Amino acid sequence: MLYINCPHCGMRSQNEFSYGGDASVKRPELNKEVSDQEWDDFVYNRKSLRGKHLELWQHISGCRQWIKVERDTATHEIFRTFKADEEVA
Amino acid sequence: MTQAFRIGNGGLVNRDKKLSFKFNGKTYFGYEGDTLASALLANGVHLVGRSFKYHRPRGFFGAGVDEPYAIVQLYRNGETEPNIKATEQELFEGLEAKSVNCWPSVNFDIGAINNFLKIFLPAGFYYKTFMWPKSFWYRLYEPFIRKAAGLGVASTKHDNERYEHKYEYCDLLIAGSGPSGLSSAYAAAKNGARVILAEDKPRFGGSLLTSDVNIGNQSGKDWADGIIAELKTMPNVVVKNRSQIFGYYDHNMLVMSEKVSDHLPKTKKYHPNKRLWYIRAKEVLISSGSIERPIVFGNNDTPGVMLSSAAKEYLKVYGVLVGKNPLIFTNNDSGYETAIEFKKHGVDPIVLDSRKHSTSEIIDEAKNLGINIKNSYVVVAAQGYKKVKSAEIASISDDKKQLGKIESINCDCICVSGFWTPTIHLASQSGNKTEFKEEIDAFIPGQSKQNETTLGAANGVFSLEETLKTSFATGSELSKKITENDNEIAIPNVVEKKSSQHDKFWCVPLPKGKNYKRFLDFQNDVAVSDVEIALREGYRSIEHVKRYTTLGMATDQGKTSNLNGLQLVSEIENKVVPAVGHTTFRPPYTPVSIGAIVGREVGKHSKPTRKSPMHLWHKKNNAVFVDAGVWLRPRYYKKGNETLFEASKREAKNVRNNVGVCDVTTLGKIDVKGPDAAELLNRVYTNAWLKLPVGKARYGVMLREDGIVMDDGTTTRISENHYHMTTTTAQAANVLSHLEYYLQLVWPELDVNVVSTTEQWAGAAIAGPKSRDLLQKLFPNSDVSNDGLPFMGYMEGNLFGIKAKIFRISFSGELAYEVNVESDHGNFMWEKIIEVGKEFNIQPYGTEALSTLRIEMGHVAGSELDGRTIPYDNALEGLVSKKKDFIGKRSLQRSAFTAENRQRIVGVVPLDKQTSIPEGSHLVKDDKAPLPNPKLGHISASCWSVEYDNPFSLAILKDGKNMIGQKLFAMSPLKNKVIPVEIVSSHYVDPKGERVRS
Ligand SMILES: [Zn+2]
């Protein structure tokens, strides 16, 4: 079970969180013309990386904030966590 | 029965407390503090079971967790438990156990014929023989294997024991209470660190209980007792015996199984049988010690052959002699320690040492005691079938390849020591890359991956003095980093006997003309010859050899067999052991009860149960409940001998004719507040929301980004910046997360707050032609006329002094209202509605009638919004705005979603107007078409239409729009039904929707 540092609450066990997928995906702006390819990339296509991966988690049984977690998908090491509005350098 | 093999005094058992127990139906006696194994051995019982494959007689090999064979079926309190190690099971009054793996009995076992057919059962036998033809597998092979093999029988009854889970955090978690565990725990505790010390055995002390050492002028055991006593008084320390840490998981989380009641005849009231601890530790110290390695020789599985350390433990801890004429076979000094213990208790052992010369303090002591020692001697084979009667022994050449003349020697047990294997399982589970240590012929932990340190024998350090020194230092350093305390502790003076170098010898060659089985893995019956076959057949990777031969794959996970298996492969392959590498260690280290893993999450407790504030009223009024997600909802209210069908028909009819009331508390409710609330709703729902006036409700559909319908419900504008959103019962939590996702991540610029209010409001739906008359009586001061409160209107009202929210919305398709009050007043509201409604013939209705009402109206619910349908499929395309953008809109342009013959909701009526159509039935054109018969659609929901008094169903049908009037077949192979049907409109009743507006 992972141990995740919620930027709002501190270290919490994985069972308080729910997984939200790739955090690098950006939703196309509303009312903007979007090609089929762009839309498919947003809705379906994911890299499914082995290694360092920026992903979303929601602290569902805690502060209910969505957070970004930089995690190695092979070793499960967590490098950093960010608030939803924090820029990832 | 007398305990003929119990010595006069000594041992740590409580001789004042005699316990009776039964093994294979026979009554024996033992003492409090015995294990089942030690008590049986005290009674001279060595035959405990039959082996897995060949059904050879098997006895005891170890004295604890490493035991490969002594597995029994335990009976306690009318319950039974399989896969119990007799060496771990503590004795209690009335214990009952039976042998496994034998039929009809342990003394006469039919499967033992396999032993004589063993030429047919080599490695890979199962793979090769039981492959073809496939049909034979189920009829012949599997039943045969199941009857002949297996390690006991799982109970088919409900397990009445209670199991608990516990979460714990600590600075240092220490696995094992031997010398390294005790000293590191003590040092860390003295620095104020929060320490958990776990010991799998009932007694603390590990090797100190059996070794002849002196620490700080006390015996090892007294020193251990003193440390434990002091640790127990410290508030920052938890010491746990009978607690096995069996898994090392990510981010320093370890799981421990504590046997709370295992040693008792019956679990105490309110106590669990076992407790599973999830422990998150800042630092983990692995002090799990080492396990003695066997030396492989002929018939080395005969009962009476056991590890020399086990023989010593039975003697020193339990006061039991495993034999009165022992032969000790060793390649190192440990065998001598056992011999010395025998001699001290008046028994004369013979020691066979594979080494040509060896001198040490221990050997000198043995010599001084007059023990018969034969150097360059080995056991070639054990003799005896159900018990060792003698041994064939021989001298061995210096290169260990040639045996001298075979001699026979009488003995009743053979105690074997092939040196020690560090227990690296936990370190390996944590991701530690282990390394091979040449001096001890074994793997030890290498570079740590997580915050873990391995100490003492588990790290390949067998000197007590060195172990204490490093363990005190490690405990002190690690705790200092956490607590910033640095209390100096004096390391006690140690007196131990020095040992000499062991011999790398591990396997006795076969004498000419003899074909003795030499076992590596005792539990899975894997012999030297099996590994030889696997290699001959081309298996090279140790992982493949393991799977082909099943070496190390039994429940003991090869604790005593792994290294000898590797030695063998390395010899045949002419590679060094580290090049062969070991197989992966995976949790659990020892078998864990499924009950302990499940914990309290059993039956109704597997999920929380949510009840509405009106639950008790429903119960008192004969409600039959149904699970709706985690909620309990009334399905129908039973009158007399009514069936579900009769009751739901009555309830639904009463809604159509008079008025009914339904508990709708379970609907998800979300408060949406803020200046941008309307904008959020406009983006979330498919229809337009910006112009909804205050005091009005609107039905909305929300999509996922892939265009699939996520949920539907009504949302009401309570005030300028405040909306009351409702969701379906099932999707409430998902919708809240969905809104939070967009507000926090996608559109943080929107000034909106969302919060779940599901539990804050109790809801009652009042539906039927007489509902307005009833409402007027409930709210005499409010104008609830069609003008005062029109369809989709909202107002606040005063319900006999209680503030209420009144929504004119309808799921049943009748004139209907929903009244919400704060949850605390829910029952008051409900009782008032029933009381005042009497004159209108009100009846409560459950989910079954609710379904009937919505189905015949063609209103969609979860069975249509099933995660596979878009708005069009549900005839909801009228709610999809063409003007504005919203979540999922772009996906609706996908070609599959705009296809001409797209699936769509329809109504289905059986031609005979009699036969109900099972939900899930497929709609097909031709009921006689060959399989697979092309499916045109499926029945999503069925009811008995109370309006027309015949069956009616909804279906999602391909090209549904153009299928109205067609005749098809509904097929349900599960229910064995083929029903001719006609496709009709999904709006079966009141297609124009006049009633809700009346
Ligand atoms: Zn949080």
mmCIF file of C-alpha atoms in Angstrom, chain B residues 701-858:
data_model
loop_
_atom_site.group_PDB
_atom_site.id
_atom_site.type_symbol
_atom_site.label_atom_id
_atom_site.label_comp_id
_atom_site.label_asym_id
_atom_site.label_seq_id
_atom_site.Cartn_x
_atom_site.Cartn_y
_atom_site.Cartn_z
ATOM 1 C CA VAL B 701 -28.381 14.534 -18.198
ATOM 2 C CA MET B 702 -24.631 14.532 -17.735
ATOM 3 C CA LEU B 703 -22.110 12.734 -19.911
ATOM 4 C CA ARG B 704 -18.603 11.454 -19.504
ATOM 5 C CA GLU B 705 -16.036 12.906 -21.871
ATOM 6 C CA ASP B 706 -16.463 9.855 -24.091
ATOM 7 C CA GLY B 707 -20.112 10.786 -24.703
ATOM 8 C CA ILE B 708 -21.613 8.016 -22.603
ATOM 9 C CA VAL B 709 -24.393 9.034 -20.199
ATOM 10 C CA MET B 710 -22.986 9.256 -16.687
ATOM 11 C CA ASP B 711 -26.042 10.195 -14.661
ATOM 12 C CA ASP B 712 -29.361 11.985 -14.699
ATOM 13 C CA GLY B 713 -31.447 13.877 -12.163
ATOM 14 C CA THR B 714 -33.255 17.112 -11.397
ATOM 15 C CA THR B 715 -31.551 20.207 -10.171
ATOM 16 C CA THR B 716 -33.433 23.074 -8.578
ATOM 17 C CA ARG B 717 -32.498 26.706 -8.277
ATOM 18 C CA ILE B 718 -33.120 27.429 -4.629
ATOM 19 C CA SER B 719 -31.838 31.000 -4.793
ATOM 20 C CA GLU B 720 -29.713 33.185 -7.080
ATOM 21 C CA ASN B 721 -26.426 31.361 -6.424
ATOM 22 C CA HIS B 722 -27.650 28.159 -4.817
ATOM 23 C CA TYR B 723 -28.717 24.978 -6.602
ATOM 24 C CA HIS B 724 -29.910 21.693 -5.153
ATOM 25 C CA MET B 725 -28.683 18.885 -7.427
ATOM 26 C CA THR B 726 -29.966 15.331 -7.249
ATOM 27 C CA THR B 727 -28.220 12.276 -8.620
ATOM 28 C CA THR B 728 -29.154 8.636 -8.855
ATOM 29 C CA THR B 729 -28.515 6.598 -5.710
ATOM 30 C CA ALA B 730 -25.726 4.613 -7.359
ATOM 31 C CA GLN B 731 -23.788 7.493 -8.919
ATOM 32 C CA ALA B 732 -23.905 10.006 -6.043
ATOM 33 C CA ALA B 733 -20.254 9.617 -5.035
ATOM 34 C CA ASN B 734 -18.963 9.517 -8.610
ATOM 35 C CA VAL B 735 -20.864 12.668 -9.587
ATOM 36 C CA LEU B 736 -19.392 14.579 -6.651
ATOM 37 C CA SER B 737 -15.843 13.516 -7.612
ATOM 38 C CA HIS B 738 -16.619 14.403 -11.220
ATOM 39 C CA LEU B 739 -17.691 17.949 -10.254
ATOM 40 C CA GLU B 740 -14.675 18.352 -7.984
ATOM 41 C CA TYR B 741 -12.386 17.217 -10.791
ATOM 42 C CA TYR B 742 -13.611 19.935 -13.153
ATOM 43 C CA LEU B 743 -13.701 22.624 -10.479
ATOM 44 C CA GLN B 744 -10.228 21.896 -9.105
ATOM 45 C CA LEU B 745 -8.307 20.885 -12.206
ATOM 46 C CA VAL B 746 -10.015 21.966 -15.404
ATOM 47 C CA TRP B 747 -11.891 25.164 -14.599
ATOM 48 C CA PRO B 748 -10.417 26.465 -11.339
ATOM 49 C CA GLU B 749 -11.526 29.944 -12.398
ATOM 50 C CA LEU B 750 -15.159 29.036 -11.692
ATOM 51 C CA ASP B 751 -16.243 30.336 -8.278
ATOM 52 C CA VAL B 752 -18.347 27.403 -7.130
ATOM 53 C CA ASN B 753 -18.454 25.115 -4.118
ATOM 54 C CA VAL B 754 -19.978 21.654 -4.138
ATOM 55 C CA VAL B 755 -20.792 19.521 -1.112
ATOM 56 C CA SER B 756 -22.747 16.333 -0.603
ATOM 57 C CA THR B 757 -26.017 16.837 1.309
ATOM 58 C CA THR B 758 -27.416 13.356 0.779
ATOM 59 C CA GLU B 759 -27.475 12.598 4.487
ATOM 60 C CA GLN B 760 -28.839 16.017 5.459
ATOM 61 C CA TRP B 761 -32.227 15.533 3.821
ATOM 62 C CA ALA B 762 -34.920 12.905 4.171
ATOM 63 C CA GLY B 763 -37.123 12.647 1.101
ATOM 64 C CA ALA B 764 -40.625 11.377 0.399
ATOM 65 C CA ALA B 765 -42.141 11.128 -3.083
ATOM 66 C CA ILE B 766 -45.901 11.628 -3.027
ATOM 67 C CA ALA B 767 -47.369 10.405 -6.298
ATOM 68 C CA GLY B 768 -50.810 9.821 -7.764
ATOM 69 C CA PRO B 769 -53.909 11.709 -8.891
ATOM 70 C CA LYS B 770 -54.798 12.550 -5.282
ATOM 71 C CA SER B 771 -51.355 13.811 -4.355
ATOM 72 C CA ARG B 772 -52.240 17.482 -4.661
ATOM 73 C CA ASP B 773 -55.216 17.093 -2.318
ATOM 74 C CA LEU B 774 -52.948 15.413 0.168
ATOM 75 C CA LEU B 775 -50.268 18.066 -0.223
ATOM 76 C CA GLN B 776 -52.783 20.830 0.393
ATOM 77 C CA LYS B 777 -53.714 19.203 3.697
ATOM 78 C CA LEU B 778 -50.079 18.808 4.672
ATOM 79 C CA PHE B 779 -49.333 22.454 3.821
ATOM 80 C CA PRO B 780 -52.606 24.292 4.401
ATOM 81 C CA ASN B 781 -50.904 27.715 4.257
ATOM 82 C CA SER B 782 -49.185 27.151 0.906
ATOM 83 C CA ASP B 783 -50.691 27.555 -2.507
ATOM 84 C CA VAL B 784 -49.985 24.208 -4.124
ATOM 85 C CA SER B 785 -52.475 24.627 -6.950
ATOM 86 C CA ASN B 786 -51.348 24.010 -10.531
ATOM 87 C CA ASP B 787 -50.684 27.747 -10.816
ATOM 88 C CA GLY B 788 -49.150 28.191 -7.395
ATOM 89 C CA LEU B 789 -46.815 25.196 -7.796
ATOM 90 C CA PRO B 790 -46.663 24.208 -11.481
ATOM 91 C CA PHE B 791 -44.838 21.169 -12.885
ATOM 92 C CA MET B 792 -41.097 21.528 -12.191
ATOM 93 C CA GLY B 793 -41.831 24.189 -9.595
ATOM 94 C CA TYR B 794 -40.269 24.501 -6.169
ATOM 95 C CA MET B 795 -41.349 26.141 -2.924
ATOM 96 C CA GLU B 796 -40.626 26.016 0.755
ATOM 97 C CA GLY B 797 -43.405 24.992 3.094
ATOM 98 C CA ASN B 798 -44.248 24.557 6.748
ATOM 99 C CA LEU B 799 -45.025 20.963 7.644
ATOM 100 C CA PHE B 800 -46.664 21.182 11.074
ATOM 101 C CA GLY B 801 -43.896 23.471 12.244
ATOM 102 C CA ILE B 802 -41.076 21.819 10.314
ATOM 103 C CA LYS B 803 -39.365 23.550 7.434
ATOM 104 C CA ALA B 804 -39.816 21.544 4.234
ATOM 105 C CA LYS B 805 -38.729 21.756 0.619
ATOM 106 C CA ILE B 806 -41.421 20.904 -1.904
ATOM 107 C CA PHE B 807 -40.474 19.965 -5.452
ATOM 108 C CA ARG B 808 -43.075 19.212 -8.081
ATOM 109 C CA ILE B 809 -41.196 16.540 -9.929
ATOM 110 C CA SER B 810 -42.222 13.060 -10.997
ATOM 111 C CA PHE B 811 -40.467 9.799 -11.680
ATOM 112 C CA SER B 812 -43.673 7.758 -11.693
ATOM 113 C CA GLY B 813 -45.237 9.809 -14.477
ATOM 114 C CA GLU B 814 -48.189 10.733 -12.246
ATOM 115 C CA LEU B 815 -48.960 14.083 -10.718
ATOM 116 C CA ALA B 816 -46.289 13.963 -8.048
ATOM 117 C CA TYR B 817 -44.234 15.892 -5.494
ATOM 118 C CA GLU B 818 -41.125 15.328 -3.497
ATOM 119 C CA VAL B 819 -40.945 16.668 0.033
ATOM 120 C CA ASN B 820 -37.607 17.031 1.792
ATOM 121 C CA VAL B 821 -37.078 17.797 5.457
ATOM 122 C CA GLU B 822 -33.934 17.719 7.557
ATOM 123 C CA SER B 823 -33.061 14.106 8.297
ATOM 124 C CA ASP B 824 -33.899 14.359 11.994
ATOM 125 C CA HIS B 825 -37.484 15.140 11.065
ATOM 126 C CA GLY B 826 -37.718 12.437 8.399
ATOM 127 C CA ASN B 827 -39.759 10.045 10.429
ATOM 128 C CA PHE B 828 -42.071 12.817 11.625
ATOM 129 C CA MET B 829 -42.680 13.830 8.016
ATOM 130 C CA TRP B 830 -43.346 10.261 6.959
ATOM 131 C CA GLU B 831 -45.795 9.563 9.753
ATOM 132 C CA LYS B 832 -47.664 12.811 9.027
ATOM 133 C CA ILE B 833 -47.949 11.920 5.339
ATOM 134 C CA ILE B 834 -49.334 8.472 6.184
ATOM 135 C CA GLU B 835 -51.695 9.871 8.833
ATOM 136 C CA VAL B 836 -53.084 12.713 6.741
ATOM 137 C CA GLY B 837 -53.089 10.561 3.604
ATOM 138 C CA LYS B 838 -55.448 7.983 5.110
ATOM 139 C CA GLU B 839 -58.546 9.684 3.755
ATOM 140 C CA PHE B 840 -57.014 9.521 0.246
ATOM 141 C CA ASN B 841 -56.251 5.809 0.614
ATOM 142 C CA ILE B 842 -52.527 6.392 0.716
ATOM 143 C CA GLN B 843 -50.213 3.377 0.653
ATOM 144 C CA PRO B 844 -46.431 3.305 0.878
ATOM 145 C CA TYR B 845 -44.735 1.823 -2.151
ATOM 146 C CA GLY B 846 -41.333 0.213 -2.559
ATOM 147 C CA THR B 847 -38.699 0.061 -5.258
ATOM 148 C CA GLU B 848 -40.487 -2.718 -7.146
ATOM 149 C CA ALA B 849 -43.625 -0.611 -7.673
ATOM 150 C CA LEU B 850 -41.408 2.397 -8.365
ATOM 151 C CA SER B 851 -39.743 0.422 -11.152
ATOM 152 C CA THR B 852 -43.072 -0.651 -12.594
ATOM 153 C CA LEU B 853 -44.255 2.948 -12.690
ATOM 154 C CA ARG B 854 -41.137 4.273 -14.370
ATOM 155 C CA ILE B 855 -40.811 1.397 -16.848
ATOM 156 C CA GLU B 856 -44.302 1.712 -18.240
ATOM 157 C CA MET B 857 -43.743 5.461 -18.553
ATOM 158 C CA GLY B 858 -40.504 4.830 -20.468
#
